[in-house]
JSON list of C-alpha atoms in Angstrom, two decimals:
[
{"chain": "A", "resi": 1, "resn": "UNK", "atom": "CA", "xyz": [82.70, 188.86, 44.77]},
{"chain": "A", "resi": 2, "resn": "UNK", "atom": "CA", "xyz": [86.33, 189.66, 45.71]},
{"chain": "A", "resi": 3, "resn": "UNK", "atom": "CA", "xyz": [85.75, 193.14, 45.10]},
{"chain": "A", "resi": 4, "resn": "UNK", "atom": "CA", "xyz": [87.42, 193.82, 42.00]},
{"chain": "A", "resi": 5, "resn": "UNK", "atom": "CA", "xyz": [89.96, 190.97, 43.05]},
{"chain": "A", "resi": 6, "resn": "UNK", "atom": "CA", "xyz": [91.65, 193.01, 45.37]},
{"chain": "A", "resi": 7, "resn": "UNK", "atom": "CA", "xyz": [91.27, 190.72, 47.85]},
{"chain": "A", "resi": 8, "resn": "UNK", "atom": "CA", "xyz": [91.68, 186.52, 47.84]},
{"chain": "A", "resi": 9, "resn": "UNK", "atom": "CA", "xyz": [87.95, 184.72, 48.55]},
{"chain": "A", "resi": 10, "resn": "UNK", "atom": "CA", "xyz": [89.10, 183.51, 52.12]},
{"chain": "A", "resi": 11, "resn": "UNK", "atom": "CA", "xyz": [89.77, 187.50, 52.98]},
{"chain": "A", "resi": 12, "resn": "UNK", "atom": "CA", "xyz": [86.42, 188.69, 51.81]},
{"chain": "A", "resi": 13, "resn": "UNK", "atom": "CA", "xyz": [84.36, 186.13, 53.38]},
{"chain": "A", "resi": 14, "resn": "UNK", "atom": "CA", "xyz": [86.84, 186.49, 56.37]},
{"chain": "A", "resi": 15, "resn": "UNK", "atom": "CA", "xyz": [85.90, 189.93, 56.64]},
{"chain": "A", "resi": 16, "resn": "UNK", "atom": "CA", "xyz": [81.90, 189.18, 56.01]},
{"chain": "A", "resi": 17, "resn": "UNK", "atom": "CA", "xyz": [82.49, 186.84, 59.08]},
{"chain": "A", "resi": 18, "resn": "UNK", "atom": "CA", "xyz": [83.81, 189.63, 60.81]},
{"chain": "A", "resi": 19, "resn": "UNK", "atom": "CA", "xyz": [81.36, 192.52, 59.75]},
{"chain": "A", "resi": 20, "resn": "UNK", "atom": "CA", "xyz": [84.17, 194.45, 58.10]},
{"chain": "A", "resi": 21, "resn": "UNK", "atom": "CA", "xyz": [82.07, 193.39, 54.98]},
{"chain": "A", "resi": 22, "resn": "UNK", "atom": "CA", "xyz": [77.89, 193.17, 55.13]},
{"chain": "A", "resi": 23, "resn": "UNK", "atom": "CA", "xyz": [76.47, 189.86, 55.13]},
{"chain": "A", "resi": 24, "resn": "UNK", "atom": "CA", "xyz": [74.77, 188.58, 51.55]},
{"chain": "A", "resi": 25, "resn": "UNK", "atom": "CA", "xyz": [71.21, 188.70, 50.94]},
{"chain": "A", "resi": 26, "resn": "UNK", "atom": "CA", "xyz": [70.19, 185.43, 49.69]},
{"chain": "A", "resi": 27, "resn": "UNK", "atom": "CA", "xyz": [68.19, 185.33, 46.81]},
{"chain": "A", "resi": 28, "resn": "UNK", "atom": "CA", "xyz": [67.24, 181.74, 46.01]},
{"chain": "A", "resi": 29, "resn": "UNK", "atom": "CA", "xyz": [71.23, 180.17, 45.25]},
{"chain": "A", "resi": 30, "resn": "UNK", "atom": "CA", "xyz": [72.55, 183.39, 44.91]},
{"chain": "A", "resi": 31, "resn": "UNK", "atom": "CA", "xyz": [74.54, 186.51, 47.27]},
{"chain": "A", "resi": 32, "resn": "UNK", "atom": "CA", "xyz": [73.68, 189.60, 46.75]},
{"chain": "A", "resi": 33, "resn": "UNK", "atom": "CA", "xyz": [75.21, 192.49, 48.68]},
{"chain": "A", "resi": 34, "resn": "UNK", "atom": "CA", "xyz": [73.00, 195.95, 48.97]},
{"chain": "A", "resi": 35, "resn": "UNK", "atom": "CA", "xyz": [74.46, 198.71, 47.32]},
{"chain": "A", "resi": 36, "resn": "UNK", "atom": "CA", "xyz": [74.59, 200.98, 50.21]},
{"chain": "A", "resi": 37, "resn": "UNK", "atom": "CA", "xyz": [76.62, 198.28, 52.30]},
{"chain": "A", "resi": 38, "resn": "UNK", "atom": "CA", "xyz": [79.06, 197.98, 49.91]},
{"chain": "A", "resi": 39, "resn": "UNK", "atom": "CA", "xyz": [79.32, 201.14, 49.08]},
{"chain": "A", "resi": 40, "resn": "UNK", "atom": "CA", "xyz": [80.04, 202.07, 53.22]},
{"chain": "A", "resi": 41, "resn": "UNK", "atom": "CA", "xyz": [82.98, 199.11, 52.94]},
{"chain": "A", "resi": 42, "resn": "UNK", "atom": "CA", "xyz": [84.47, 201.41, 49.95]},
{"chain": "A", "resi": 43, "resn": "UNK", "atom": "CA", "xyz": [84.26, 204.52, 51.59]},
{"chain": "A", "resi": 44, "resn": "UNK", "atom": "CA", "xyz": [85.82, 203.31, 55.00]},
{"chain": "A", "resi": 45, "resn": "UNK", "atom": "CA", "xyz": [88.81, 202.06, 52.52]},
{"chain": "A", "resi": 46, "resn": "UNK", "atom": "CA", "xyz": [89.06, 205.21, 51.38]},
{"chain": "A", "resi": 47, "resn": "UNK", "atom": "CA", "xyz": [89.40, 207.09, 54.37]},
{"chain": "A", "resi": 48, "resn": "UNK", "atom": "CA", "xyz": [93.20, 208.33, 55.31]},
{"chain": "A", "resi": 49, "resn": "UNK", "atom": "CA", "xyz": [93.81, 206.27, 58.39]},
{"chain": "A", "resi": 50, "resn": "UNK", "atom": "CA", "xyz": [95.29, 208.56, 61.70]},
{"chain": "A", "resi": 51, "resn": "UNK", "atom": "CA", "xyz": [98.51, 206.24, 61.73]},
{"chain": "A", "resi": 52, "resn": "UNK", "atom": "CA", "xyz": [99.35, 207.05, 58.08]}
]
């Protein structure tokens, strides 16, 4: 859930209140993100920022 404890629990579900992060599908009592969110959330982190 923190993915890959990079981040503390308030900051990801900070950031899946802001949209930085997709919102869970809920499946019964448990979050699931879909693969292609996720993997758009690791991609933006990836990208060289301009101010760098």
């Amino acid at each position: 859930m923190q993915m890959a404890e990079c981040v503390s629990s308030p900051t990801f579900w900070r950031r899946v209140a802001d949209a930085t992060i997709p919102r869970p599908v809920k499946l019964g009592r448990l979050s699931r993100w879909p693969q292609s969110g996720i993997m758009r959330v690791i991609e933006a982190a990836n990208t060289p920022r301009a101010d760098a």
